[in-house]
Every structure is written in structure tokens, then in C-alpha cells.
GROMACS .gro file of N, CA and C in nm:
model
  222
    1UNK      N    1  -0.871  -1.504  -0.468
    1UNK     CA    2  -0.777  -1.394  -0.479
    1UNK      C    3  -0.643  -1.439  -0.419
    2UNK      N    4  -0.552  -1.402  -0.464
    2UNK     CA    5  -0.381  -1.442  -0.428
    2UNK      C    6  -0.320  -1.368  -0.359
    3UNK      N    7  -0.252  -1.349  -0.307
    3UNK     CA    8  -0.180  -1.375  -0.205
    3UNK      C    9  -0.133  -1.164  -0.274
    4UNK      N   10  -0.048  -1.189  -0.402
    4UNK     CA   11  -0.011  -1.017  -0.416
    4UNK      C   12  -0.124  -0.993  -0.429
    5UNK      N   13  -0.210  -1.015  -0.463
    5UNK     CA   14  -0.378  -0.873  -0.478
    5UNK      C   15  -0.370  -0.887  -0.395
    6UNK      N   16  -0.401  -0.937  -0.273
    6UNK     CA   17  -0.449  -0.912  -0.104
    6UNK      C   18  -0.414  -0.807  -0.081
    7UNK      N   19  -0.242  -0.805  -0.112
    7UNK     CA   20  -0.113  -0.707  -0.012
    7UNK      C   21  -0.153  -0.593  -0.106
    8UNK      N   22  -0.192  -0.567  -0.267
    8UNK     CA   23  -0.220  -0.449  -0.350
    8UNK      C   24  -0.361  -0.403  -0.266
    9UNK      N   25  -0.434  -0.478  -0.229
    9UNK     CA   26  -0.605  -0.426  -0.204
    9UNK      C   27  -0.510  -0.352  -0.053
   10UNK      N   28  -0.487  -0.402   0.006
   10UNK     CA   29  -0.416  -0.386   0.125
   10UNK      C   30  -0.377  -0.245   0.145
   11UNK      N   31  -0.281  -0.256   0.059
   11UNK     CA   32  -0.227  -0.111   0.039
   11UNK      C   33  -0.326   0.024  -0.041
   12UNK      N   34  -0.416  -0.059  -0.078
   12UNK     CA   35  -0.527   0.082  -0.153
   12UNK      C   36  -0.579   0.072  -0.033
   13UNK      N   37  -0.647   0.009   0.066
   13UNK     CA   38  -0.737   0.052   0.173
   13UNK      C   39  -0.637   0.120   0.269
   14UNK      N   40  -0.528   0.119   0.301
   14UNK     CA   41  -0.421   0.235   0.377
   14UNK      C   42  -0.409   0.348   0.346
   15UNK      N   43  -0.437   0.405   0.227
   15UNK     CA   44  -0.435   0.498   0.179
   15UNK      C   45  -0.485   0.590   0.254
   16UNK      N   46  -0.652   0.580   0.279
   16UNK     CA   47  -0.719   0.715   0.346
   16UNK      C   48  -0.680   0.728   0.469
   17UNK      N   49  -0.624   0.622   0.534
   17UNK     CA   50  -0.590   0.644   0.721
   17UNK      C   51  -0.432   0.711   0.675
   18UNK      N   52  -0.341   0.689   0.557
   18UNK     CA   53  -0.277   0.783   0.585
   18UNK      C   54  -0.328   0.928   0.562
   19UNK      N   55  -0.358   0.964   0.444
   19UNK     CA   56  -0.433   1.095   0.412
   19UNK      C   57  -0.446   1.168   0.527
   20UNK      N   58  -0.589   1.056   0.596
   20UNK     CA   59  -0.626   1.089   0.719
   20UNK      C   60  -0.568   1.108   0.813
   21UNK      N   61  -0.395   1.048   0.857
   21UNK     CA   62  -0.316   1.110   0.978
   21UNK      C   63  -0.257   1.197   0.897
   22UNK      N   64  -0.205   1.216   0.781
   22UNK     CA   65  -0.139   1.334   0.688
   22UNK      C   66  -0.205   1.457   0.725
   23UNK      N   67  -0.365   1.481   0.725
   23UNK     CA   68  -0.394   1.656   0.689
   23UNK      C   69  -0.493   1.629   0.828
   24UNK      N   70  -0.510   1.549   0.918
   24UNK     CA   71  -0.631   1.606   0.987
   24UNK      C   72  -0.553   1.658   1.138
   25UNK      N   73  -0.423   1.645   1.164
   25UNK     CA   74  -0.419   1.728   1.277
   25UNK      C   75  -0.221   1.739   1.223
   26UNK      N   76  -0.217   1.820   1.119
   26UNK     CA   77  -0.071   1.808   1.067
   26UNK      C   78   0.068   1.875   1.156
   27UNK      N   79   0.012   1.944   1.287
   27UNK     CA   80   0.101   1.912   1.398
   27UNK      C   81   0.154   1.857   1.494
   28UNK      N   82   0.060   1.724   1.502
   28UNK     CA   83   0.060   1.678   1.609
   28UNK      C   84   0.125   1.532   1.562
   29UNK      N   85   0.266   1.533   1.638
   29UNK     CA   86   0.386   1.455   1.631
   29UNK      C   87   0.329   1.292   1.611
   30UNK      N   88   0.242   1.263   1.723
   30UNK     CA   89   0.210   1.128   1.681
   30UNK      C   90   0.119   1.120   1.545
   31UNK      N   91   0.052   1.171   1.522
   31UNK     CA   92  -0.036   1.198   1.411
   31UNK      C   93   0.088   1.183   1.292
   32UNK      N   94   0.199   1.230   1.296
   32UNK     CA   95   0.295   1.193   1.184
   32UNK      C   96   0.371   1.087   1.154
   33UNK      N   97   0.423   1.031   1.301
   33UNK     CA   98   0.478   0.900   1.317
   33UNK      C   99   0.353   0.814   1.293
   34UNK      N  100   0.234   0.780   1.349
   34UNK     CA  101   0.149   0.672   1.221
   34UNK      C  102   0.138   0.700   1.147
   35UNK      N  103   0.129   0.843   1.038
   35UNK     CA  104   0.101   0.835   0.916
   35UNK      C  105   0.255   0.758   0.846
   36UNK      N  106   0.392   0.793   0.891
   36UNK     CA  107   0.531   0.743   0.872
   36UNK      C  108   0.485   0.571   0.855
   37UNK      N  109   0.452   0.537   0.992
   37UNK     CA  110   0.463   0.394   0.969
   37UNK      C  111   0.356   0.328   0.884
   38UNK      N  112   0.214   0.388   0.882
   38UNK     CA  113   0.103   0.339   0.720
   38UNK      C  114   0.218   0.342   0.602
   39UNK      N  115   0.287   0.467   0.594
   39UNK     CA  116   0.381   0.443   0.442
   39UNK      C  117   0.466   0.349   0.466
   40UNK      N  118   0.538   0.290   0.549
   40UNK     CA  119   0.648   0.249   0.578
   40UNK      C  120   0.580   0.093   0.540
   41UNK      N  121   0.447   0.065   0.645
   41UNK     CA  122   0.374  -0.020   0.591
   41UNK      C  123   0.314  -0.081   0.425
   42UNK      N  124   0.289  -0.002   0.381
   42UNK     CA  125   0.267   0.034   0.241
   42UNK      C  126   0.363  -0.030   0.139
   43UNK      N  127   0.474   0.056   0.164
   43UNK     CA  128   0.596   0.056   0.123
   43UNK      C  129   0.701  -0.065   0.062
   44UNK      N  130   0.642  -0.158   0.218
   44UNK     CA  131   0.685  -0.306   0.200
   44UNK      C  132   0.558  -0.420   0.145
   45UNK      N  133   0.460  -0.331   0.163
   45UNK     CA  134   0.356  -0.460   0.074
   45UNK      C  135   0.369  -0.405  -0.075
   46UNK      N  136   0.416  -0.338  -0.148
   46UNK     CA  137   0.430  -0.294  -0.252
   46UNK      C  138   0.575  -0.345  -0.297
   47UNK      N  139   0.640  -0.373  -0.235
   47UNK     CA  140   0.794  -0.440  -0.233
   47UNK      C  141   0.756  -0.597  -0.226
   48UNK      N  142   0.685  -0.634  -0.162
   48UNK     CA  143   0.636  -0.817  -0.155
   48UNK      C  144   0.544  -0.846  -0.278
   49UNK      N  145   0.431  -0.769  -0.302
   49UNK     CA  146   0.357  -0.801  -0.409
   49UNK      C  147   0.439  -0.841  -0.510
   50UNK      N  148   0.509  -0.719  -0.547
   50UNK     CA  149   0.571  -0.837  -0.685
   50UNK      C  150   0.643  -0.948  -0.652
   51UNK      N  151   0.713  -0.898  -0.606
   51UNK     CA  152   0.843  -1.054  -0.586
   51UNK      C  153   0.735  -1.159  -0.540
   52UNK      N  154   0.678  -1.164  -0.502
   52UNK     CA  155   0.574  -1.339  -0.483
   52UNK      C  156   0.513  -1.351  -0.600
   53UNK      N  157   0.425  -1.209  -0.666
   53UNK     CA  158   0.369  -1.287  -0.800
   53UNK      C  159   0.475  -1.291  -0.947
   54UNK      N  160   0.560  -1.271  -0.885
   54UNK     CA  161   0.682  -1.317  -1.052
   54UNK      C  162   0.784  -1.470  -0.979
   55UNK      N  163   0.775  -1.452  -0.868
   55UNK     CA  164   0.805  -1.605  -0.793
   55UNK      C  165   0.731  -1.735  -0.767
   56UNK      N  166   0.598  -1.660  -0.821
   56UNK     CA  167   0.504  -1.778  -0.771
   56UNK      C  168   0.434  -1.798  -0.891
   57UNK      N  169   0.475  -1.739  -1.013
   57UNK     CA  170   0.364  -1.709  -1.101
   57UNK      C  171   0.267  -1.668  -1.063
   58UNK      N  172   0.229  -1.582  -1.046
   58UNK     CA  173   0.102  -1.557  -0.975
   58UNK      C  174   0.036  -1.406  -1.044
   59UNK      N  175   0.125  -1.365  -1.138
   59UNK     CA  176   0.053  -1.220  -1.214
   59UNK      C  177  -0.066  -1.215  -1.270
   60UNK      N  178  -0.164  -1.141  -1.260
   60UNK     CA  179  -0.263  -1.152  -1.285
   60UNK      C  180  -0.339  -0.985  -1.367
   61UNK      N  181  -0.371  -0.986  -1.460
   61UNK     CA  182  -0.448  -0.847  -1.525
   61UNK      C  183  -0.514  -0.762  -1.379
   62UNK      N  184  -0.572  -0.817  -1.296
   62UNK     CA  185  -0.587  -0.751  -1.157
   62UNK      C  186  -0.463  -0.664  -1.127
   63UNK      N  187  -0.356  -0.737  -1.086
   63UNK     CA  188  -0.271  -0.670  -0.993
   63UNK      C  189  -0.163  -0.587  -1.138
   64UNK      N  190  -0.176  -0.623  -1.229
   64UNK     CA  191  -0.080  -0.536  -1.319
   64UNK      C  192  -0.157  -0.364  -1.357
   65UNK      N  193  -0.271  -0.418  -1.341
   65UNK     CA  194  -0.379  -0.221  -1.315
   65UNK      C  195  -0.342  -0.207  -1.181
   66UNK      N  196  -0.416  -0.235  -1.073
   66UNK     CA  197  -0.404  -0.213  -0.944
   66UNK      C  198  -0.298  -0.178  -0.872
   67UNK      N  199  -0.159  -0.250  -0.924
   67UNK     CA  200  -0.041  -0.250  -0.855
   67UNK      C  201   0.004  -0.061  -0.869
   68UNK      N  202   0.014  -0.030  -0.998
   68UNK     CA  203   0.025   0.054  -1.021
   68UNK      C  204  -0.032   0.186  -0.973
   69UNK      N  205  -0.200   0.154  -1.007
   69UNK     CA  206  -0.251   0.286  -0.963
   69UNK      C  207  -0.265   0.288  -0.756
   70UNK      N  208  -0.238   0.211  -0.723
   70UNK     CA  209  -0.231   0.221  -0.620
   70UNK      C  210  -0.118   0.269  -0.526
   71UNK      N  211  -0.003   0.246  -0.648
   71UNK     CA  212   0.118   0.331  -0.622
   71UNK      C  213   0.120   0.482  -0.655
   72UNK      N  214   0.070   0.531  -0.761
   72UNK     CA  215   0.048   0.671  -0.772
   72UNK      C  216  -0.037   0.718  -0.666
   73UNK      N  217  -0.141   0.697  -0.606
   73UNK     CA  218  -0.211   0.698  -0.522
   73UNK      C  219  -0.161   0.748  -0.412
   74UNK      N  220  -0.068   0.654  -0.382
   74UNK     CA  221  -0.030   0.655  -0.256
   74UNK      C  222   0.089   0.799  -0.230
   0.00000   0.00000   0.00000
């Protein structure tokens, strides 16, 4: 597996810990600042994935499904 699927799998397994700081205690200030920084996190592996696999050749039928639905997702 290459280097952008990693950072795409990456970013689908972040998903539920944000969810999870999103709705399980939605007043409580730190509970929002990590869910902020999971997206923020997110955010930039979804910004690296491509640019390495159109720089590296590296596109693959994997990450052209995945990339995507993992962005609606999120």
C-alpha cells in the first residue's frame, strides 16, 4: 500500500473519534478543540494524498473511490 492510501485509510479511521468528540459531550470546550484539530488533521492528509499520488505517480483505483468517499464522510 502507498504512501496516499495510508494518509486516505488514515483519514477514514479519524472519522469516528471526530463524530465521537462532535456529539458525545457537545459542550464541553475541550471536547471541541480535539474534535477542531481531528478535522484540521484530516484536512491536511486529504490535501497531501493527492499531491504525492499525481507527483509520484502513484494513483491507484483504491484511492480514486476512497479518496472521495472519505471526503463526503467526513
Amino acid at each position: 500500500m502507498n504512501v496516499p492510501n495510508k494518509l486516505t485509510l488514515f483519514r477514514v479511521i479519524l472519522i469516528p473519534f471526530f463524530v465521537f468528540f462532535m456529539l458525545f459531550e457537545p459542550e464541553s470546550f475541550t471536547f471541541r478543540i480535539i474534535a477542531e484539530v481531528i478535522f484540521c488533521v484530516a484536512s491536511i492528509t486529504d490535501m497531501l494524498d493527492g499531491k504525492i499520488a499525481r507527483k509520484e505517480n502513484l494513483v491507484t483505483n483504491f484511492g480514486k473511490f476512497m479518496d472521495p468517499l472519505a471526503d463526503k464522510l467526513l
